[in-house]
Coordinates of C-alpha atoms and ligand atoms in Angstrom, one line a residue:
X1 CA 13.7 -20.5 -4.1
X2 CA 15.8 -20.4 -1.0
X3 CA 18.7 -18.1 -0.2
X4 CA 22.0 -19.0 1.5
X5 CA 20.4 -18.9 4.9
X6 CA 17.5 -21.2 4.1
X7 CA 15.0 -18.4 3.8
X8 CA 12.3 -19.0 1.1
X9 CA 12.1 -15.9 -1.1
X10 CA 8.6 -15.6 -2.5
X11 CA 7.9 -11.9 -2.3
X12 CA 8.8 -9.1 -4.7
X13 CA 8.2 -5.5 -4.0
X14 CA 8.3 -3.4 -7.1
X15 CA 8.7 0.3 -7.0
X16 CA 7.0 1.5 -10.2
X17 CA 7.8 5.2 -9.8
X18 CA 9.8 7.4 -7.3
X19 CA 7.5 10.4 -8.0
X20 CA 4.8 11.2 -5.6
X21 CA 1.8 13.6 -5.2
X22 CA 2.8 14.1 -1.5
X23 CA 6.0 15.0 0.3
X24 CA 5.9 13.2 3.7
X25 CA 8.6 14.9 5.7
X26 CA 10.3 11.6 6.7
X27 CA 10.4 10.2 3.2
X28 CA 11.0 12.9 0.5
X29 CA 12.6 16.3 0.2
X30 CA 10.1 19.2 -0.2
X31 CA 11.3 19.9 -3.8
X32 CA 10.5 16.3 -4.8
X33 CA 12.8 14.3 -7.0
X34 CA 14.1 15.0 -10.4
X35 CA 12.4 13.1 -13.2
X36 CA 14.9 10.6 -14.7
X37 CA 15.1 10.1 -18.4
X38 CA 12.7 7.2 -19.3
X39 CA 15.5 4.8 -20.4
X40 CA 17.1 5.0 -17.0
X41 CA 13.9 3.6 -15.4
X42 CA 12.5 0.1 -15.8
X43 CA 9.9 0.1 -18.5
X44 CA 6.7 -1.8 -17.9
X45 CA 8.0 -4.5 -20.3
X46 CA 11.1 -4.9 -18.2
X47 CA 9.1 -5.0 -15.0
X48 CA 6.9 -7.7 -16.4
X49 CA 10.0 -9.6 -17.6
X50 CA 11.4 -9.5 -14.0
X51 CA 8.1 -10.6 -12.5
X52 CA 7.7 -13.4 -15.0
X53 CA 11.2 -14.7 -14.2
X54 CA 10.6 -14.3 -10.4
X55 CA 7.4 -16.3 -10.6
X56 CA 9.4 -19.0 -12.4
X57 CA 11.7 -19.1 -9.4
X58 CA 9.0 -19.2 -6.7
X59 CA 7.8 -15.6 -6.2
X60 CA 4.1 -15.7 -5.6
X61 CA 3.5 -12.4 -4.0
X62 CA 3.9 -9.0 -5.7
X63 CA 3.5 -5.6 -4.2
X64 CA 3.4 -2.5 -6.3
X65 CA 4.8 0.5 -4.5
X66 CA 6.7 3.7 -5.0
X67 CA 6.8 6.8 -4.7
X68 CA 3.1 6.8 -5.3
X69 CA 2.1 4.0 -7.7
X70 CA -1.2 5.7 -8.6
X71 CA 0.6 8.7 -10.2
X72 CA 2.3 6.4 -12.8
X73 CA 0.6 6.6 -16.2
X74 CA -0.8 3.2 -17.3
X75 CA -1.0 1.8 -13.8
X76 CA -4.3 -0.1 -14.4
X77 CA -2.8 -1.6 -17.5
X78 CA 0.3 -2.7 -15.6
X79 CA -1.8 -4.3 -12.9
X80 CA -3.8 -6.1 -15.5
X81 CA -0.7 -7.5 -17.2
X82 CA 0.9 -8.7 -13.9
X83 CA -2.4 -10.2 -12.7
X84 CA -2.4 -12.4 -15.8
X85 CA 0.9 -14.0 -14.9
X86 CA 0.1 -17.5 -13.7
X87 CA 1.5 -18.4 -10.3
X88 CA 0.9 -15.1 -8.5
X89 CA -1.3 -15.7 -5.5
X90 CA -1.3 -12.2 -4.1
X91 CA -1.1 -9.0 -6.0
X92 CA -1.2 -5.9 -3.8
X93 CA -0.3 -2.2 -3.7
X94 CA 0.9 0.3 -1.1
X95 CA -0.6 3.7 -1.7
X96 CA -1.1 7.0 0.1
X97 CA -4.8 6.6 -0.9
X98 CA -5.1 10.1 -2.4
X99 CA -6.1 8.9 -5.9
X100 CA -7.8 5.7 -4.7
X101 CA -11.3 7.0 -5.0
X102 CA -10.6 7.5 -8.7
X103 CA -8.9 4.1 -9.3
X104 CA -10.2 1.5 -6.8
X105 CA -12.8 0.0 -9.1
X106 CA -10.6 -0.3 -12.1
X107 CA -7.7 -1.7 -10.1
X108 CA -10.0 -4.4 -8.7
X109 CA -11.3 -5.2 -12.2
X110 CA -7.7 -5.4 -13.4
X111 CA -6.9 -8.0 -10.9
X112 CA -5.4 -6.2 -7.9
X113 CA -6.3 -8.2 -4.7
X114 CA -5.9 -5.6 -2.0
X115 CA -4.3 -2.4 -0.8
X116 CA -2.2 -1.0 2.1
X117 CA -3.0 2.6 2.7
X118 CA -0.7 5.0 4.5
X119 CA -2.3 7.3 7.0
X120 CA -0.3 8.7 9.9
X121 CA -3.0 10.9 11.5
X122 CA -6.7 11.4 11.4
X123 CA -6.4 15.1 12.1
X124 CA -6.6 17.3 8.9
X125 CA -4.1 19.9 10.0
X126 CA -1.6 17.3 11.1
X127 CA -2.0 15.4 7.9
X128 CA -1.4 18.5 5.9
X129 CA 1.8 19.1 8.0
X130 CA 3.3 15.7 7.8
X131 CA 2.6 15.3 4.0
X132 CA 3.4 19.0 3.4
X133 CA 0.1 19.5 1.5
X134 CA -2.2 16.5 1.6
X135 CA -5.9 16.6 2.3
X136 CA -6.9 13.8 4.7
X137 CA -10.4 13.7 3.3
X138 CA -9.0 12.3 0.0
X139 CA -7.6 9.4 2.0
X140 CA -10.9 8.7 3.8
X141 CA -12.6 8.7 0.4
X142 CA -9.9 6.3 -0.9
X143 CA -10.5 3.9 2.0
X144 CA -14.2 3.9 1.4
X145 CA -13.7 3.3 -2.3
X146 CA -11.3 0.5 -1.7
X147 CA -13.8 -1.2 0.6
X148 CA -16.6 -0.8 -1.9
X149 CA -14.5 -2.1 -4.7
X150 CA -13.6 -5.2 -2.6
X151 CA -9.8 -4.5 -2.3
X152 CA -9.8 -6.3 1.0
X153 CA -8.5 -6.8 3.6
X154 CA -7.5 -3.2 3.9
X155 CA -4.4 -2.5 5.9
X156 CA -3.7 1.0 7.2
X157 CA 0.0 1.8 7.7
X158 CA 0.8 4.3 10.5
X159 CA 4.4 5.4 10.9
X160 CA 4.7 6.1 14.7
X161 CA 6.4 9.5 15.3
X162 CA 7.2 10.7 18.7
X163 CA 5.6 14.1 19.5
X164 CA 3.5 13.9 16.3
X165 CA 1.1 11.1 16.4
X166 CA 1.8 9.1 19.6
X167 CA -1.1 11.0 21.1
X168 CA -3.3 9.3 18.5
X169 CA -2.3 5.7 19.4
X170 CA -5.6 5.2 21.3
X171 CA -7.6 6.7 18.4
X172 CA -6.0 4.4 15.9
X173 CA -6.4 1.3 18.1
X174 CA -10.1 2.2 18.8
X175 CA -10.7 2.6 15.1
X176 CA -10.4 -1.2 14.8
X177 CA -13.4 -1.7 17.2
X178 CA -15.9 -1.0 14.5
X179 CA -13.8 -1.2 11.3
X180 CA -12.7 -4.5 9.8
X181 CA -9.2 -3.3 8.9
X182 CA -5.7 -4.0 10.1
X183 CA -4.1 -0.9 11.5
X184 CA -0.3 -1.4 11.5
X185 CA 2.1 0.7 13.4
X186 CA 5.5 1.0 11.7
X187 CA 8.7 2.1 13.5
X188 CA 10.3 5.2 11.9
X189 CA 13.4 4.2 10.1
X190 CA 16.5 6.4 9.6
X191 CA 16.8 6.2 5.8
X192 CA 17.9 8.6 3.1
X193 CA 16.6 12.1 4.0
X194 CA 15.1 11.0 7.3
X195 CA 17.9 10.4 9.8
X196 CA 17.9 14.0 10.9
X197 CA 14.2 13.9 11.2
X198 CA 14.1 10.5 12.8
X199 CA 16.8 11.3 15.4
X200 CA 14.5 12.2 18.3
X201 CA 11.2 11.1 16.8
X202 CA 11.7 7.4 16.8
X203 CA 9.7 5.5 19.4
X204 CA 9.5 1.8 19.7
X205 CA 6.2 0.1 19.0
X206 CA 6.2 -1.2 22.6
X207 CA 4.6 2.2 23.3
X208 CA 1.4 0.9 21.6
X209 CA 1.2 -2.0 24.0
X210 CA 2.0 0.2 27.0
X211 CA -0.8 2.6 26.1
X212 CA -3.3 -0.1 25.2
X213 CA -2.7 -3.0 27.6
X214 CA -6.1 -4.5 26.6
X215 CA -4.6 -5.6 23.3
X216 CA -4.3 -9.3 23.2
X217 CA -1.8 -11.1 20.9
X218 CA -3.4 -13.2 18.2
X219 CA -0.5 -14.7 16.4
X220 CA 3.1 -13.8 17.0
X221 CA 3.8 -13.5 13.3
X222 CA 1.8 -14.4 10.2
X223 CA 3.8 -16.3 7.6
X224 CA 5.1 -13.8 5.1
X225 CA 4.2 -10.8 7.2
X226 CA 6.6 -8.8 9.3
X227 CA 3.8 -7.7 11.6
X228 CA 2.9 -9.1 15.1
X229 CA -0.9 -9.0 15.4
X230 CA -3.1 -8.0 18.3
X231 CA -6.8 -7.4 18.9
X232 CA -8.9 -5.5 21.3
X233 CA -11.5 -7.8 22.9
X234 CA -14.5 -7.9 20.5
X235 CA -13.0 -5.6 17.9
X236 CA -13.7 -6.2 14.2
X237 CA -10.2 -5.2 13.1
X238 CA -6.6 -6.0 14.2
X239 CA -3.6 -4.1 15.3
X240 CA -0.2 -5.0 13.7
X241 CA 3.2 -4.0 15.0
X242 CA 6.0 -3.8 12.5
X243 CA 9.2 -3.4 14.4
X244 CA 12.2 -3.2 12.0
X245 CA 14.3 -1.3 14.6
X246 CA 13.4 -2.8 18.0
X247 CA 13.1 -6.4 16.9
X248 CA 14.4 -7.0 13.5
X249 CA 12.8 -9.8 11.5
X250 CA 15.7 -10.7 9.2
X251 CA 15.5 -14.4 10.0
X252 CA 12.1 -14.6 8.3
X253 CA 12.8 -12.1 5.6
X254 CA 11.2 -13.5 2.4
X255 CA 11.5 -10.5 0.1
X256 CA 13.5 -8.6 -2.5
X257 CA 12.9 -5.1 -3.6
X258 CA 13.2 -3.6 -7.0
X259 CA 13.7 0.2 -7.4
X260 CA 12.2 2.3 -10.2
X261 CA 15.7 2.6 -11.8
X262 CA 16.1 -1.1 -11.9
X263 CA 18.2 -1.9 -8.9
X264 CA 17.4 -5.0 -6.9
X265 CA 17.9 -4.4 -3.2
X266 CA 18.3 -7.8 -1.4
X267 CA 18.0 -5.9 1.9
X268 CA 16.2 -2.7 2.7
X269 CA 18.8 -1.5 5.2
X270 CA 21.8 -1.9 3.1
X271 CA 23.2 0.1 0.2
X272 CA 24.0 -3.1 -1.7
X273 CA 22.2 -3.1 -5.1
X274 CA 22.1 -5.3 -8.2
X275 CA 21.8 -3.3 -11.4
X276 CA 19.3 -5.0 -13.6
X277 CA 19.7 -2.8 -16.7
X278 CA 23.5 -3.0 -16.6
X279 CA 23.4 -6.8 -16.3
X280 CA 20.9 -7.1 -19.0
X281 CA 23.2 -5.2 -21.3
X282 CA 25.9 -7.7 -20.4
X283 CA 23.6 -10.4 -21.6
X284 CA 22.3 -11.9 -18.4
X285 CA 18.7 -13.1 -18.3
X286 CA 16.2 -11.8 -15.7
X287 CA 16.3 -15.2 -14.1
X288 CA 20.1 -15.1 -13.7
X289 CA 20.0 -11.6 -12.3
X290 CA 17.4 -12.5 -9.7
X291 CA 19.4 -15.6 -8.7
X292 CA 22.4 -13.3 -8.2
X293 CA 20.4 -11.0 -6.0
X294 CA 19.1 -13.8 -3.9
X295 CA 22.6 -15.3 -3.6
X296 CA 23.8 -12.0 -2.3
X297 CA 21.0 -11.4 0.2
X298 CA 22.7 -10.7 3.6
X299 CA 21.9 -12.7 6.7
X300 CA 20.7 -9.6 8.6
X301 CA 20.8 -5.8 8.7
X302 CA 23.0 -3.7 10.8
X303 CA 20.8 -0.7 11.3
X304 CA 21.3 -0.7 15.1
X305 CA 25.1 -1.0 14.7
X306 CA 25.4 2.4 13.0
X307 CA 26.2 1.1 9.6
X308 CA 27.1 3.9 7.2
X309 CA 24.1 6.0 6.2
X310 CA 21.6 4.5 3.9
X311 CA 21.6 6.5 0.8
X312 CA 18.2 6.1 -0.8
X313 CA 15.0 7.7 0.4
X314 CA 12.0 5.5 1.0
X315 CA 10.2 6.9 -2.1
X316 CA 12.9 5.2 -4.2
X317 CA 12.6 1.9 -2.5
X318 CA 9.0 1.6 -1.7
X319 CA 8.9 0.8 2.0
Ligands
SAM1 N1 3.4 6.4 -1.5 C1 2.9 5.1 -1.0 C2 2.6 5.2 0.5 O1 2.9 6.2 1.1 O2 2.0 4.3 1.0 C3 3.9 4.0 -1.2 C4 5.4 4.2 -0.9 S1 5.8 4.6 0.7 C5 7.6 4.8 0.5 C6 5.7 3.1 1.5 C7 5.6 3.1 3.0 O3 6.9 3.5 3.6 C8 4.6 4.1 3.6 O4 3.7 3.4 4.5 C9 5.4 5.1 4.4 O5 4.8 5.6 5.5 C10 6.6 4.3 4.7 N2 7.8 5.0 5.0 C11 8.4 6.0 4.3 N3 9.5 6.5 4.9 C12 9.6 5.8 6.0 C13 10.6 5.8 7.1 N4 11.6 6.6 7.1 N5 10.4 5.0 8.2 C14 9.3 4.1 8.2 N6 8.4 4.0 7.2 C15 8.6 4.9 6.1
SF4_2 FE1 5.0 9.8 -1.1 FE2 4.5 7.6 0.2 FE3 6.8 8.9 0.6 FE4 4.6 9.9 1.5 S1 5.5 8.0 2.2 S2 6.2 11.0 0.3 S3 3.1 9.3 0.1 S4 6.1 7.9 -1.3

């Protein structure tokens, strides 16, 4: 299905919990988030209802995200049910990888195609600091388990943070020499909790190209991916640059996001939301609700024009 601006919307990102087993400082408050009563969150049945309706309207790519999707009880069952919906070409998950060693095999068997794993640093103490308590060895074990299970191609997401991990740009890029993974640098976004944190820690992804001039562009932009891809000569893996701040990709935006409490966000950088549970109570079908959300999708975001502060934290939206 196409929106007002001729963009084909075929990608749904579903945040299946806003709870998490880490507390990345740019994403969540240290005390975590309060657990909502069950009925205020989408149930698995309601999520599947939305996905089914979305597929009927042309959605063929689903990403499960969060919070941390692997802390949600019944995750493997949910993957299995979504994987059985005919018409989905790509079923993926974004995870911090901490529990992946435990779940990778079962997720693959249930029908998950691949995973994006977030890892902002290779250094154990720095990882502990940015996540407030995580153990980076769990993520390495998760990456290995995902590879073994065939959840490929693996993409590693690195939020670039000035003064924290810009000194590891070379290390991350060199990691792709021997590892067949995509390492994708993401610009730090001023959302929810993070504006204070992000203020002097944002750096543009241009820094990656400045530090590693040997990187050669492969394709400017893959269809349906916001990343621009590069490769070191002879490297097995690729480097992706995701530049929501320095070069927004609104023109090619093909996605809608659904929060855990059932709000459709037509645009990540806007406070506009469509309340699925309220509209269901008014008698609208999932299909009608999705069409309304797509109808209301804005042409572009105004993040660089100091739009009023974005209210939700990333753990509620899913990235
Ligand atoms: N817990 C999972 C994880 O960390 O991969 C999935 C949810 S997390 C919100 C999804 C992605 O959003 C992660 O790659 C995370 O690093 C990124 N993220 C969170 N807050 C961000 C921010 N303020 N700017 C840029 N990326 C952010
Ligand atoms: Fe949790 Fe992911 Fe947010 Fe980190 S980025 S606090 S792992 S939801």
